[in-house]
């Protein structure tokens, strides 16, 4: 389950300044759709609308055919796992950080999530260089590694839908590859929306939507968009 549909969605924070002017796209269950576009195009707004943080002024958003206006915000939060741009981690072990919010999860589950997000090697360390479970000084995690901890935390909650908001700050290409590798694995067989800031980070998406001027300006696979320049 988890198919998402935006049907001619219009939205404005300020009525004088429309942000989305009729946006239509679909994320089939089990598929990954990436949203790219210039800064301010409304990419993050799309994820906020999915949680119903704001009401749309026209159109319809559905999950598995159900209008999200008929769903409580609580159920939306359970249905949608959000990996935010900036992840603040606790100065405790990565294991603790991944388990956060799913205290019933046993070690095997936490480790499986860590492996999927490719952060398993750090599980006994802390993010900022404090003492760790193993009595060594912890390693200081990079931004990409922190985001992978957040990915592991989210997938441990096994939400039917995953939303990943990539960092806006310029990531180095090594970090991009690390996050992309983790995300490709995690998004497999899961409905996922990736909010990306660069075409190069979303090679694995089933479809890419280019948002511009409040509308879907282009759509296609990574190869198709590159071919069109
Ligand atoms: P993107 O993620 O594509 O960079 P956003 O969805 O964050 O774009 O923002 C789209 C536009 O809406 C921007 O012009 C931004 O300044 C504006 N905006 C975002 N959040 C708010 C808000 N809470 N109130 C008013 N305007 C907002
Ligand atoms: P609670 O207060 O129930 O602990 P949180 O406020 O920590 O919940 O958020 C629960 C979930 O709601 C998060 O995991 C995330 O998926 C979603 N969420 C919270 N704030 C935002 C936000 N600003 N944008 C998108 N999703 C959010």
XYZ file of C-alpha atoms and ligand atoms in Angstrom:
283
model
C 0.000 0.000 0.000
C 0.896 3.653 0.253
C 0.183 4.937 -3.279
C 0.184 8.732 -3.226
C -1.634 10.964 -5.656
C -1.550 14.755 -6.010
C -4.411 15.771 -8.249
C -4.318 19.338 -9.598
C -3.203 20.601 -6.188
C -3.106 24.349 -5.624
C -1.650 25.941 -2.540
C -0.486 29.314 -1.195
C 0.853 30.327 2.213
C -0.175 33.842 1.287
C -3.171 34.095 -1.104
C -1.375 36.823 -3.040
C 1.505 34.467 -3.808
C 0.536 31.003 -5.094
C 3.189 28.326 -4.530
C 1.564 25.346 -6.271
C -0.612 26.171 -9.294
C -2.092 22.803 -10.176
C 0.359 20.029 -9.423
C -0.448 16.492 -10.501
C 1.710 13.448 -9.950
C 1.487 9.940 -8.654
C 3.789 7.781 -6.580
C 2.716 4.189 -7.211
C 2.949 1.850 -4.218
C 6.484 0.538 -3.873
C 7.985 3.134 -6.242
C 10.331 6.061 -5.673
C 9.562 9.457 -7.098
C 12.055 12.282 -6.771
C 11.109 15.935 -6.810
C 13.683 18.430 -8.028
C 13.519 22.090 -8.929
C 15.008 25.445 -8.026
C 15.135 26.645 -4.442
C 11.731 28.024 -3.444
C 9.858 25.944 -6.049
C 7.716 24.313 -3.357
C 9.424 20.942 -2.930
C 9.417 20.904 0.873
C 5.916 22.343 0.807
C 4.754 19.155 -0.914
C 5.943 17.065 2.059
C 4.249 19.436 4.518
C 0.980 19.171 2.580
C 1.215 15.391 2.729
C 1.170 15.659 6.538
C -1.734 18.120 6.303
C 0.227 20.797 8.125
C -1.544 23.203 5.753
C -4.839 22.949 3.872
C -4.703 23.002 0.088
C -6.864 25.552 -1.724
C -7.777 23.269 -4.621
C -7.409 19.733 -5.914
C -6.964 16.557 -3.962
C -4.255 14.556 -2.212
C -4.956 10.868 -1.701
C -3.151 7.947 -0.100
C -4.361 4.580 -1.373
C -7.325 6.379 -2.897
C -8.381 8.018 0.354
C -8.537 11.789 0.576
C -6.085 12.812 3.308
C -8.670 15.288 4.629
C -10.525 12.199 5.878
C -7.449 10.909 7.723
C -6.309 12.168 11.127
C -2.914 13.813 11.405
C -1.959 11.085 13.851
C -2.535 8.337 11.272
C -0.662 10.344 8.665
C 2.309 10.536 11.008
C 2.233 6.790 11.421
C 1.833 6.202 7.693
C 4.615 8.545 6.621
C 8.193 8.365 7.805
C 10.000 11.640 7.332
C 13.772 11.918 7.198
C 14.381 15.629 7.677
C 17.163 17.716 6.109
C 18.949 18.334 9.347
C 19.065 15.626 11.921
C 19.897 16.393 15.511
C 21.252 13.336 17.272
C 21.510 12.674 20.985
C 24.923 12.319 22.573
C 24.290 8.683 23.193
C 25.142 5.662 21.061
C 23.996 5.384 17.462
C 22.068 2.299 18.630
C 20.106 4.520 21.051
C 19.601 7.142 18.369
C 18.181 4.581 15.941
C 15.912 3.022 18.560
C 14.598 6.446 19.610
C 10.803 6.425 19.321
C 10.610 2.616 18.954
C 11.686 1.552 22.416
C 10.119 -1.880 21.985
C 12.538 -2.763 19.162
C 15.047 -5.470 20.071
C 18.754 -5.330 19.194
C 18.321 -7.527 16.122
C 15.730 -5.165 14.661
C 17.866 -2.117 15.387
C 20.854 -3.785 13.781
C 18.873 -4.787 10.695
C 17.741 -1.174 10.236
C 21.321 0.035 10.747
C 22.588 -2.410 8.144
C 19.972 -1.332 5.608
C 20.916 2.306 6.103
C 24.633 1.355 5.893
C 25.480 2.825 9.290
C 25.988 -0.477 11.079
C 29.715 -0.043 11.716
C 28.991 2.965 13.980
C 26.249 1.421 16.058
C 28.199 1.316 19.334
C 29.684 4.774 18.919
C 28.270 8.168 19.755
C 27.820 10.887 17.140
C 29.984 13.620 18.639
C 33.034 11.989 20.097
C 31.876 11.212 23.635
C 32.594 7.983 25.485
C 30.920 4.993 23.890
C 29.607 1.580 24.885
C 32.969 0.102 23.965
C 34.948 2.552 26.059
C 36.692 4.199 23.107
C 36.356 7.757 22.055
C 33.460 7.919 19.608
C 34.030 9.019 16.056
C 32.611 12.310 14.973
C 29.986 11.506 12.368
C 29.821 13.402 9.092
C 26.577 15.016 7.902
C 25.947 12.118 5.536
C 26.480 9.582 8.309
C 24.039 11.458 10.561
C 21.469 11.418 7.831
C 21.931 7.656 7.509
C 21.264 7.328 11.256
C 18.030 9.264 10.664
C 17.177 6.935 7.771
C 17.741 3.901 10.025
C 15.563 5.465 12.757
C 12.773 6.059 10.270
C 12.841 2.604 8.702
C 12.801 0.967 12.132
C 9.304 2.438 12.443
C 8.488 0.711 9.097
C 6.159 3.366 7.753
C 4.379 2.459 4.482
C 5.612 5.742 2.995
C 9.043 7.322 3.233
C 9.831 10.986 2.617
C 13.464 11.967 2.406
C 14.408 15.618 2.289
C 18.010 15.856 1.136
C 20.231 18.455 2.725
C 20.234 21.789 0.907
C 23.791 22.454 1.902
C 26.231 21.403 -0.762
C 27.156 17.818 -0.024
C 30.440 16.522 -1.306
C 30.116 13.822 -3.943
C 31.339 11.102 -1.581
C 28.566 11.942 0.914
C 26.025 12.077 -1.894
C 26.998 8.596 -2.984
C 26.805 7.288 0.597
C 23.309 8.655 1.127
C 22.200 7.540 -2.309
C 23.467 4.011 -1.685
C 21.598 3.809 1.619
C 18.475 5.308 0.148
C 18.353 2.999 -2.871
C 18.319 0.011 -0.518
C 15.816 1.532 1.870
C 13.437 2.701 -0.858
C 13.322 -0.719 -2.481
C 9.733 -2.006 -2.404
C 8.662 1.003 -0.388
C 6.698 4.029 -1.520
C 9.123 6.921 -1.321
C 9.353 10.590 -2.171
C 12.841 12.039 -2.378
C 13.116 15.788 -2.285
C 16.367 16.440 -4.029
C 18.335 19.516 -4.837
C 20.420 18.061 -7.613
C 19.663 15.689 -10.456
C 22.893 13.808 -9.784
C 21.681 12.468 -6.436
C 18.564 10.705 -7.677
C 19.778 8.305 -10.319
C 17.790 5.434 -8.812
C 14.324 7.050 -8.720
C 11.604 5.411 -10.828
C 10.415 8.842 -11.904
C 11.681 12.388 -11.491
C 9.352 15.361 -11.315
C 10.763 18.802 -12.061
C 8.840 21.479 -10.212
C 9.121 25.032 -11.528
C 6.921 28.110 -11.415
C 4.339 26.263 -9.321
C 3.832 23.518 -11.896
C 5.321 20.211 -12.968
C 7.642 21.462 -15.686
C 9.014 18.077 -16.719
C 8.954 14.452 -15.734
C 10.859 11.354 -16.699
C 13.592 8.991 -15.683
C 17.067 10.270 -14.884
C 18.298 9.209 -18.333
C 15.382 10.854 -20.126
C 15.870 14.177 -18.340
C 19.610 14.153 -19.024
C 18.982 13.386 -22.700
C 16.654 16.380 -22.961
C 19.306 18.553 -21.293
P 11.793 24.371 -1.839
O 11.699 23.202 -0.896
O 11.491 23.992 -3.261
O 13.069 25.143 -1.733
P 9.688 25.472 -0.161
O 8.579 24.508 -0.338
O 10.481 25.380 1.072
O 10.634 25.400 -1.460
O 9.146 26.956 -0.290
C 8.356 27.394 -1.392
C 8.067 28.873 -1.237
O 7.205 29.069 -0.132
C 9.296 29.717 -0.971
O 9.126 30.925 -1.656
C 9.257 29.949 0.517
O 9.844 31.172 0.837
C 7.775 29.966 0.799
N 7.455 29.466 2.150
C 7.887 28.314 2.688
N 7.367 28.141 3.927
C 6.593 29.213 4.157
C 5.777 29.634 5.260
N 5.645 28.888 6.349
N 5.122 30.811 5.154
C 5.222 31.567 4.034
N 5.971 31.244 2.967
C 6.641 30.076 3.021
P 5.632 13.578 18.364
O 5.364 14.954 18.888
O 4.411 12.721 18.175
O 6.784 12.844 18.986
P 7.140 14.722 16.196
O 6.704 16.143 16.213
O 8.505 14.401 16.707
O 6.038 13.786 16.855
O 7.036 14.213 14.710
C 6.503 12.940 14.429
C 6.653 12.714 12.951
O 5.954 13.747 12.245
C 8.078 12.824 12.501
O 8.757 11.590 12.564
C 7.909 13.261 11.086
O 7.666 12.132 10.290
C 6.678 14.117 11.107
N 7.030 15.542 11.180
C 7.155 16.313 12.267
N 7.467 17.572 11.971
C 7.546 17.617 10.630
C 7.836 18.646 9.670
N 8.103 19.902 10.023
N 7.799 18.341 8.371
C 7.513 17.085 7.983
N 7.242 16.076 8.828
C 7.254 16.320 10.130
